[in-house]
GROMACS .gro file of C-alpha atoms in nm:
model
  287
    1UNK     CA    1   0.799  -0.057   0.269
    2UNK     CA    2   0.897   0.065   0.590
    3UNK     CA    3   1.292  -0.055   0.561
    4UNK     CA    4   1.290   0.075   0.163
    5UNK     CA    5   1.126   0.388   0.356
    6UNK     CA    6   1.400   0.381   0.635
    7UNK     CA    7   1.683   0.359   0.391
    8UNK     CA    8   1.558   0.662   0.166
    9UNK     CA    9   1.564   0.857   0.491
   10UNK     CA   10   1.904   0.785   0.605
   11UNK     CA   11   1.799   0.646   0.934
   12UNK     CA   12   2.033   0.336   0.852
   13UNK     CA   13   2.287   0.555   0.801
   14UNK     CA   14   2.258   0.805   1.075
   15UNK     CA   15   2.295   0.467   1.246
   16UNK     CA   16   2.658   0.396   1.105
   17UNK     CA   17   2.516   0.081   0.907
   18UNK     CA   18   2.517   0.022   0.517
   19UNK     CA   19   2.207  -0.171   0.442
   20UNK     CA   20   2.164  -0.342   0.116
   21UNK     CA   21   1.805  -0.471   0.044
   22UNK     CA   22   1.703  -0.715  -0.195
   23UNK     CA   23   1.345  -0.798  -0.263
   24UNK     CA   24   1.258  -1.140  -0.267
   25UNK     CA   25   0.955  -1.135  -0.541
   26UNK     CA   26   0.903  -1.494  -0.473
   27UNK     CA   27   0.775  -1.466  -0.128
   28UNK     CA   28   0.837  -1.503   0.238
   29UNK     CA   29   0.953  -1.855   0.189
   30UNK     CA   30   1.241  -1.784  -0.050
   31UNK     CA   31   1.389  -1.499   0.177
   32UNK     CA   32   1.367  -1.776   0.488
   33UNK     CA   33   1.568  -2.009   0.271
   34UNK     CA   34   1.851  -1.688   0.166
   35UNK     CA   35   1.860  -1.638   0.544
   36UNK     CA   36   1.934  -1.994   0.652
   37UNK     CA   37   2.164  -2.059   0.380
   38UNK     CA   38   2.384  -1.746   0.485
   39UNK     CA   39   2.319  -1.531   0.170
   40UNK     CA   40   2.128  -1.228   0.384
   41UNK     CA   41   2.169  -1.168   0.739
   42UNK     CA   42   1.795  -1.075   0.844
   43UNK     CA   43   1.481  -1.077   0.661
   44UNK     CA   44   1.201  -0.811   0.674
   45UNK     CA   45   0.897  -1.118   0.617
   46UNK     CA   46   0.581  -1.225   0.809
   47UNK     CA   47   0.662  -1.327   1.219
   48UNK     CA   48   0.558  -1.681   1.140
   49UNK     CA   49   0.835  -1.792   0.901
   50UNK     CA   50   1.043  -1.753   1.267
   51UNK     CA   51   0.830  -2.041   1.404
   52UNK     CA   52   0.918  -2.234   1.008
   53UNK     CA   53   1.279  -2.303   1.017
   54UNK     CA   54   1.304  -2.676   1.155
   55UNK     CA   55   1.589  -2.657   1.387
   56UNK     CA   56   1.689  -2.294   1.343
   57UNK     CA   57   1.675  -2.055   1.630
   58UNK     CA   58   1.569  -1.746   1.440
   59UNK     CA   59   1.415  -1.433   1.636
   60UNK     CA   60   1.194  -1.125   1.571
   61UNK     CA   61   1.346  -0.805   1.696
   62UNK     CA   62   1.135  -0.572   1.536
   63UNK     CA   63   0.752  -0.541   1.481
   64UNK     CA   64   0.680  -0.365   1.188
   65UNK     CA   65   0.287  -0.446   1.117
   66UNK     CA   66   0.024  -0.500   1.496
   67UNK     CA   67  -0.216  -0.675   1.193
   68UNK     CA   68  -0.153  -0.856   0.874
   69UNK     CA   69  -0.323  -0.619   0.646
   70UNK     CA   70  -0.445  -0.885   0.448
   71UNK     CA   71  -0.785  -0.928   0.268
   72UNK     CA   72  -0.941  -1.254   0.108
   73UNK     CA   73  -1.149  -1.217  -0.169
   74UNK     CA   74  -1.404  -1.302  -0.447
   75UNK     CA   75  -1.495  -1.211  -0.794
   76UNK     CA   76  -1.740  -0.984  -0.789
   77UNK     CA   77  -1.959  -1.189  -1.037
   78UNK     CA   78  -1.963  -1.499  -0.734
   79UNK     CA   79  -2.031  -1.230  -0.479
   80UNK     CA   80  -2.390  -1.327  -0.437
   81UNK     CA   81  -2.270  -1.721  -0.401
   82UNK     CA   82  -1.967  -1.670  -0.171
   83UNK     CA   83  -2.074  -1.506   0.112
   84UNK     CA   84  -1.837  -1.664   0.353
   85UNK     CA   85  -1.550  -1.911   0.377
   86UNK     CA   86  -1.774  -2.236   0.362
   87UNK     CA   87  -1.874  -2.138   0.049
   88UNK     CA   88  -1.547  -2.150  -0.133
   89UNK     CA   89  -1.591  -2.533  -0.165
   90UNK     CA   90  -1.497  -2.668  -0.534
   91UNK     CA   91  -1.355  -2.312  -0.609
   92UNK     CA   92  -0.986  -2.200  -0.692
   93UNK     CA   93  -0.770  -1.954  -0.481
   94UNK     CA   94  -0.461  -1.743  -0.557
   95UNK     CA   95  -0.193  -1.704  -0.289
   96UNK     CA   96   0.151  -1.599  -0.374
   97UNK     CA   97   0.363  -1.898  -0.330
   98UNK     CA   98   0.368  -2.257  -0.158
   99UNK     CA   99   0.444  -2.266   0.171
  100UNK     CA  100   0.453  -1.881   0.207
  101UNK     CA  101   0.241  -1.742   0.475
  102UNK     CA  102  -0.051  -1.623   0.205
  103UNK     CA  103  -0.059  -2.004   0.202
  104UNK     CA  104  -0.062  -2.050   0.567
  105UNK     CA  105  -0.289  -1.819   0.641
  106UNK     CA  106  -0.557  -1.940   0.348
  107UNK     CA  107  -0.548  -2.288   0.479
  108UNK     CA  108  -0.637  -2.185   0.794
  109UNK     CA  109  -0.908  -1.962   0.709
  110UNK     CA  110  -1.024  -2.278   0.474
  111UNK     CA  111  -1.012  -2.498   0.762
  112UNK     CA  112  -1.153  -2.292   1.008
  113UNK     CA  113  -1.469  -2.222   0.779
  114UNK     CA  114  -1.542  -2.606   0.808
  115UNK     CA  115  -1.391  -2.710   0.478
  116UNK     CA  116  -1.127  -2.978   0.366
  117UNK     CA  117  -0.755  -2.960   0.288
  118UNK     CA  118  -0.899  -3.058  -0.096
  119UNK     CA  119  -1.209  -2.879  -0.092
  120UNK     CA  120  -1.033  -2.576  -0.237
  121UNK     CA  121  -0.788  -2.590  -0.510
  122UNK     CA  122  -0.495  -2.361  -0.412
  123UNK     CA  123  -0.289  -2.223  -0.689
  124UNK     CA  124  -0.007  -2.063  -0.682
  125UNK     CA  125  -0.006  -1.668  -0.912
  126UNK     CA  126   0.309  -1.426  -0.756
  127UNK     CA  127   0.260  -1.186  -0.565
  128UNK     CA  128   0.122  -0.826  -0.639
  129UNK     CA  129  -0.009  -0.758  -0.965
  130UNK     CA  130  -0.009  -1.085  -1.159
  131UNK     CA  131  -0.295  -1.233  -0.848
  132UNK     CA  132  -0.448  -0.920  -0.990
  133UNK     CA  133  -0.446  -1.021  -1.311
  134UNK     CA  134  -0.540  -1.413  -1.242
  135UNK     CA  135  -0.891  -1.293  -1.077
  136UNK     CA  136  -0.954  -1.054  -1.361
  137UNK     CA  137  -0.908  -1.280  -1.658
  138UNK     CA  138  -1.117  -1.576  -1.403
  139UNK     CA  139  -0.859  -1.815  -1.408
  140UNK     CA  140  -0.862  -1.819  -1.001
  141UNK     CA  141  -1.218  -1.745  -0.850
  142UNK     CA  142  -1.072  -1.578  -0.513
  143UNK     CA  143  -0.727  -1.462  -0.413
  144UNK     CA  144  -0.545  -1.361  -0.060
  145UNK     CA  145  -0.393  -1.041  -0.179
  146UNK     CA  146  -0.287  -0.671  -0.005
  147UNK     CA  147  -0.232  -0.351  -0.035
  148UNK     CA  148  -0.184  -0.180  -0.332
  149UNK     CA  149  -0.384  -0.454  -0.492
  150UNK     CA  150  -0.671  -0.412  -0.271
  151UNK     CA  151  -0.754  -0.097  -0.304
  152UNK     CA  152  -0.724  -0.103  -0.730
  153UNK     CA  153  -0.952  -0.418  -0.668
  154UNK     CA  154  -1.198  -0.200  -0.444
  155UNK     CA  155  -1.216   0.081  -0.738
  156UNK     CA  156  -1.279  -0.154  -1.004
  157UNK     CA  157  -1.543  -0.331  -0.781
  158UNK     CA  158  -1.371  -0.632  -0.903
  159UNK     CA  159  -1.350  -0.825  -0.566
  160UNK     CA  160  -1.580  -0.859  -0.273
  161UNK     CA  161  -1.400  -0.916   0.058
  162UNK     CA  162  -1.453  -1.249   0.288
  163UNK     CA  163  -1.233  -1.076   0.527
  164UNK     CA  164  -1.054  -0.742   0.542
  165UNK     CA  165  -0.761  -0.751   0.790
  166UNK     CA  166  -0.636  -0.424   0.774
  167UNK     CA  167  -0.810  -0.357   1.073
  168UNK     CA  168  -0.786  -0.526   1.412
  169UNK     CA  169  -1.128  -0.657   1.377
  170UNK     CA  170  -1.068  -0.766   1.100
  171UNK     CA  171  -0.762  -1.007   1.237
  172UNK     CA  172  -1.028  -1.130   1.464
  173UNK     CA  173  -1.241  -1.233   1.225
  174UNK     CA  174  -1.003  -1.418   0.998
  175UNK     CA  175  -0.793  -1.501   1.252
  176UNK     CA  176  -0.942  -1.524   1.603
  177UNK     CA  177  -0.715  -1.264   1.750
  178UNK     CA  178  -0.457  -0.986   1.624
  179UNK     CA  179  -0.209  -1.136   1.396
  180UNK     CA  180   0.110  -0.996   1.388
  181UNK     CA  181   0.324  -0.979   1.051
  182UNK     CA  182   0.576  -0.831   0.928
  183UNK     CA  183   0.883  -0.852   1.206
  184UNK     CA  184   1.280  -0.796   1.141
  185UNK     CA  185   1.433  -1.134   1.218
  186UNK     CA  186   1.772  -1.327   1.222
  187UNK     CA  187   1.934  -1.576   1.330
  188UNK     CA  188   1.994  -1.579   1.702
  189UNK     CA  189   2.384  -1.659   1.658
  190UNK     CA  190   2.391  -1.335   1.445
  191UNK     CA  191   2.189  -1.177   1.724
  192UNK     CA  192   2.439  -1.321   1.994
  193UNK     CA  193   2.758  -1.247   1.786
  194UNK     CA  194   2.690  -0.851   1.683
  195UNK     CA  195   2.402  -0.715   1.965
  196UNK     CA  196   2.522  -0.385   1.864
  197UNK     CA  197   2.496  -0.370   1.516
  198UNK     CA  198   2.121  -0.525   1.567
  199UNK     CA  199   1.982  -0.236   1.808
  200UNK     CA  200   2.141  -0.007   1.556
  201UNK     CA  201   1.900  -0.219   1.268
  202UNK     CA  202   1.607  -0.185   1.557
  203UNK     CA  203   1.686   0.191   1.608
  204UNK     CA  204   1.685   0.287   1.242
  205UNK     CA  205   1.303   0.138   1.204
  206UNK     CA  206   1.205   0.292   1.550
  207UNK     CA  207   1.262   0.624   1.398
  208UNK     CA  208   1.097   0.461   1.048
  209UNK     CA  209   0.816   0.400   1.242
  210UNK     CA  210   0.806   0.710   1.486
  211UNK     CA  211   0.802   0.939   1.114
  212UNK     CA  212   0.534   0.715   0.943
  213UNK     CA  213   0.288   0.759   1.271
  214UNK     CA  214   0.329   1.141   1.275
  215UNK     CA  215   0.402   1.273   0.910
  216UNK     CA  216   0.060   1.364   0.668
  217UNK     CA  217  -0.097   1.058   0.455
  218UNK     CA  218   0.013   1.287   0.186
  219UNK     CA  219   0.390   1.357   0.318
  220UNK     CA  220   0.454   0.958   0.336
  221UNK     CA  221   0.264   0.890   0.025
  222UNK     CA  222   0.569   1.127  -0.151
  223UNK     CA  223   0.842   1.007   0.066
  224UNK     CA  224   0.732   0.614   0.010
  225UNK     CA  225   0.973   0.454  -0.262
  226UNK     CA  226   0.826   0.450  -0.613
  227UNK     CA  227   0.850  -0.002  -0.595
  228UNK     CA  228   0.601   0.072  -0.311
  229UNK     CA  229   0.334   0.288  -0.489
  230UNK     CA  230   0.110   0.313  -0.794
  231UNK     CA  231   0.166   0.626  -1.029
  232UNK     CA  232  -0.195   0.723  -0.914
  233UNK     CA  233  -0.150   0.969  -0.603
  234UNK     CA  234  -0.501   0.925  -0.512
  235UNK     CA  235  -0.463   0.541  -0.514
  236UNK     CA  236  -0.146   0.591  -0.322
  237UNK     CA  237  -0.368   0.804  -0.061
  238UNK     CA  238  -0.636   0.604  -0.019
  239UNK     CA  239  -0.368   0.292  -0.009
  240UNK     CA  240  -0.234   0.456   0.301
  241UNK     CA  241  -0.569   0.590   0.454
  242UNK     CA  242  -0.655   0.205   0.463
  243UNK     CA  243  -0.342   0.105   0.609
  244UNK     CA  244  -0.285   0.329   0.899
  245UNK     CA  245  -0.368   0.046   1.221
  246UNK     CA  246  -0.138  -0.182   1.014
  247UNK     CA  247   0.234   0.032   1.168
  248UNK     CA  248   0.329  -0.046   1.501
  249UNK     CA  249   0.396   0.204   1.686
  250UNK     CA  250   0.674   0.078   1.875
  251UNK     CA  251   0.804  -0.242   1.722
  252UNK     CA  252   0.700  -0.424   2.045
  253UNK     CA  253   0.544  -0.791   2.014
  254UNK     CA  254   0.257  -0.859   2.245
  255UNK     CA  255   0.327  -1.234   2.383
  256UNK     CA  256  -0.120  -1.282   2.335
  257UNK     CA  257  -0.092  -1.186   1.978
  258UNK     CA  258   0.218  -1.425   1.925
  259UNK     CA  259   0.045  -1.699   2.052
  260UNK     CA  260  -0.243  -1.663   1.752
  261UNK     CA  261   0.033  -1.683   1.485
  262UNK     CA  262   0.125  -1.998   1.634
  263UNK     CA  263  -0.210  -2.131   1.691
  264UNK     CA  264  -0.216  -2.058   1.312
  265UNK     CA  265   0.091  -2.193   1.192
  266UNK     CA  266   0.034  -2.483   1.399
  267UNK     CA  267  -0.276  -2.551   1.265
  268UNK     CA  268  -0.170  -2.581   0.959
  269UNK     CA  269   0.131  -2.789   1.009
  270UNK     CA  270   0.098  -2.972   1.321
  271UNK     CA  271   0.463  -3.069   1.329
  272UNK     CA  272   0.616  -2.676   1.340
  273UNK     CA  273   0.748  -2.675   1.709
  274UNK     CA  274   0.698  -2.381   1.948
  275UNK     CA  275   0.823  -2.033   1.894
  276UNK     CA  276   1.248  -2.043   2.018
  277UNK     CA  277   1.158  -1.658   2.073
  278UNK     CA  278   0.892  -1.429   2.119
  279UNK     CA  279   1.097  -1.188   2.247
  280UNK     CA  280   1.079  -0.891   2.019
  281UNK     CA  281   1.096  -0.663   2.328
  282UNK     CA  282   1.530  -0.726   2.383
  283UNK     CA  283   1.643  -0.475   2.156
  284UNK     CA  284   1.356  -0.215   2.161
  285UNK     CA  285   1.507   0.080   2.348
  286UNK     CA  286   1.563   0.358   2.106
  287UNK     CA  287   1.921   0.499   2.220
   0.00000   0.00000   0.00000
């Protein structure tokens, strides 16, 4: 939202840069592949995927979310059965695509509960509305979902949280620290070849950010762009009320909290090799 955001305001602009964005529907995964194969030139996508590309140097520049902001939950009709991650043994989860870091993340939560790689059947639904729709009509029994979903889920009482990380304790408990997420990153030989152009790309979210962090829940519910919202304000409001530790407030990466989304990522594939970067802190001055 934040680089839809950033573009609607004209900070890429003011910056003498003509951003295109496409969303990638598909997941974190898919936008790692356009970037590799040369089709974008950075991704706005969770910080792990930088840690995913086998014998890629790819870097985050830009820390858009301290904490993942994501929730895993149950029906509400198994609520009184699933009470915590051991007990999702034999049941079905929803994340939004293989390999993606709703994947990542759910295997690790899986594993660190106690369970089995096959103890839970992982199935792949989209992301957004149709996981929605897959725990309503009970064809998954829990899903890893966000925002906007989990607040519609919330108001319909139609899912009971195992773990709610739109809050740094949250992150803790799913994750054993605070998880960063959403990053701008590229390709180091893009970074190498045009520095300029990327502060410019670093300055226009610094003054994203800086707006988000000091307008009204109300002012950035209007100013958000409509692919980001509901058409219900008050869901919009209370989206944003539940989202406000999840917007850094200066982009920085803290090197602790990039060491849990390796210990994650490593955990769940042992082979991934150590971050090239953690260095989200070379192109933070705002100039």
């Amino acid at each position: 939202m934040p680089l839809e955001l950033g573009v609607k305001l004209g900070n890429f602009k003011e910056e003498g840069l003509d951003v295109t964005v496409e969303n990638f529907q598909a997941g974190g995964s898919k936008a790692l592949q356009a970037l590799i194969g040369g089709s974008v030139d950075g991704v706005v996508g969770f910080y792990d995927h930088t840690m995913q590309a086998q014998g890629k140097e790819i870097s985050c520049v830009f820390l858009l979310n301290d904490i993942p902001g994501v929730l895993l939950g149950v029906r509400s009709d198994l609520a009184d059965k699933v009470r915590s991650g051991a007990d999702l043994k034999g049941l079905k989860l929803g994340i939004t695509a293989p390999d993606s870091s709703t994947d990542t993340m759910a295997r690790y939560y899986i594993k660190k509960s106690g369970l089995g790689p096959r103890d839970v059947k992982i199935i792949a639904v989209g992301s957004g509305t149709p996981g929605m729709v897959a725990l309503e009509a009970k064809n998954i029994d829990a899903l890893v979902y966000f925002d906007p979903v989990a607040t519609l889920l919330s108001r319909k009482n139609a899912a009971k949280p195992l773990f709610d990380a739109r809050t740094v304790e949250g992150s803790k408990t799913a994750f054993s620290g605070i998880y960063p997420t959403a990053c701008l990153y590229l390709q180091q030989s893009f970074i190498d070849k045009n520095p300029e152009t990327v502060q410019r790309l670093v300055n226009a979210l610094l003054k994203t950010h800086r707006w988000i962090n000091s307008v009204s829940t109300e002012q950035l519910v209007d100013a958000v762009p409509a692919g980001y919202k509901t058409d219900n304000r008050e869901v919009n409001i209370d989206v944003l009320k539940a989202s406000t530790a999840l917007f850094s407030q200066t982009g920085l990466m803290d090197a602790e909290a990039a060491k849990v989304a390796l210990a994650v990522l490593s955990d769940f594939d042992p082979g991934s090799p150590r971050p090239t970067s953690t260095s989200a802190n070379l192109h933070q001055s705002l100039r």
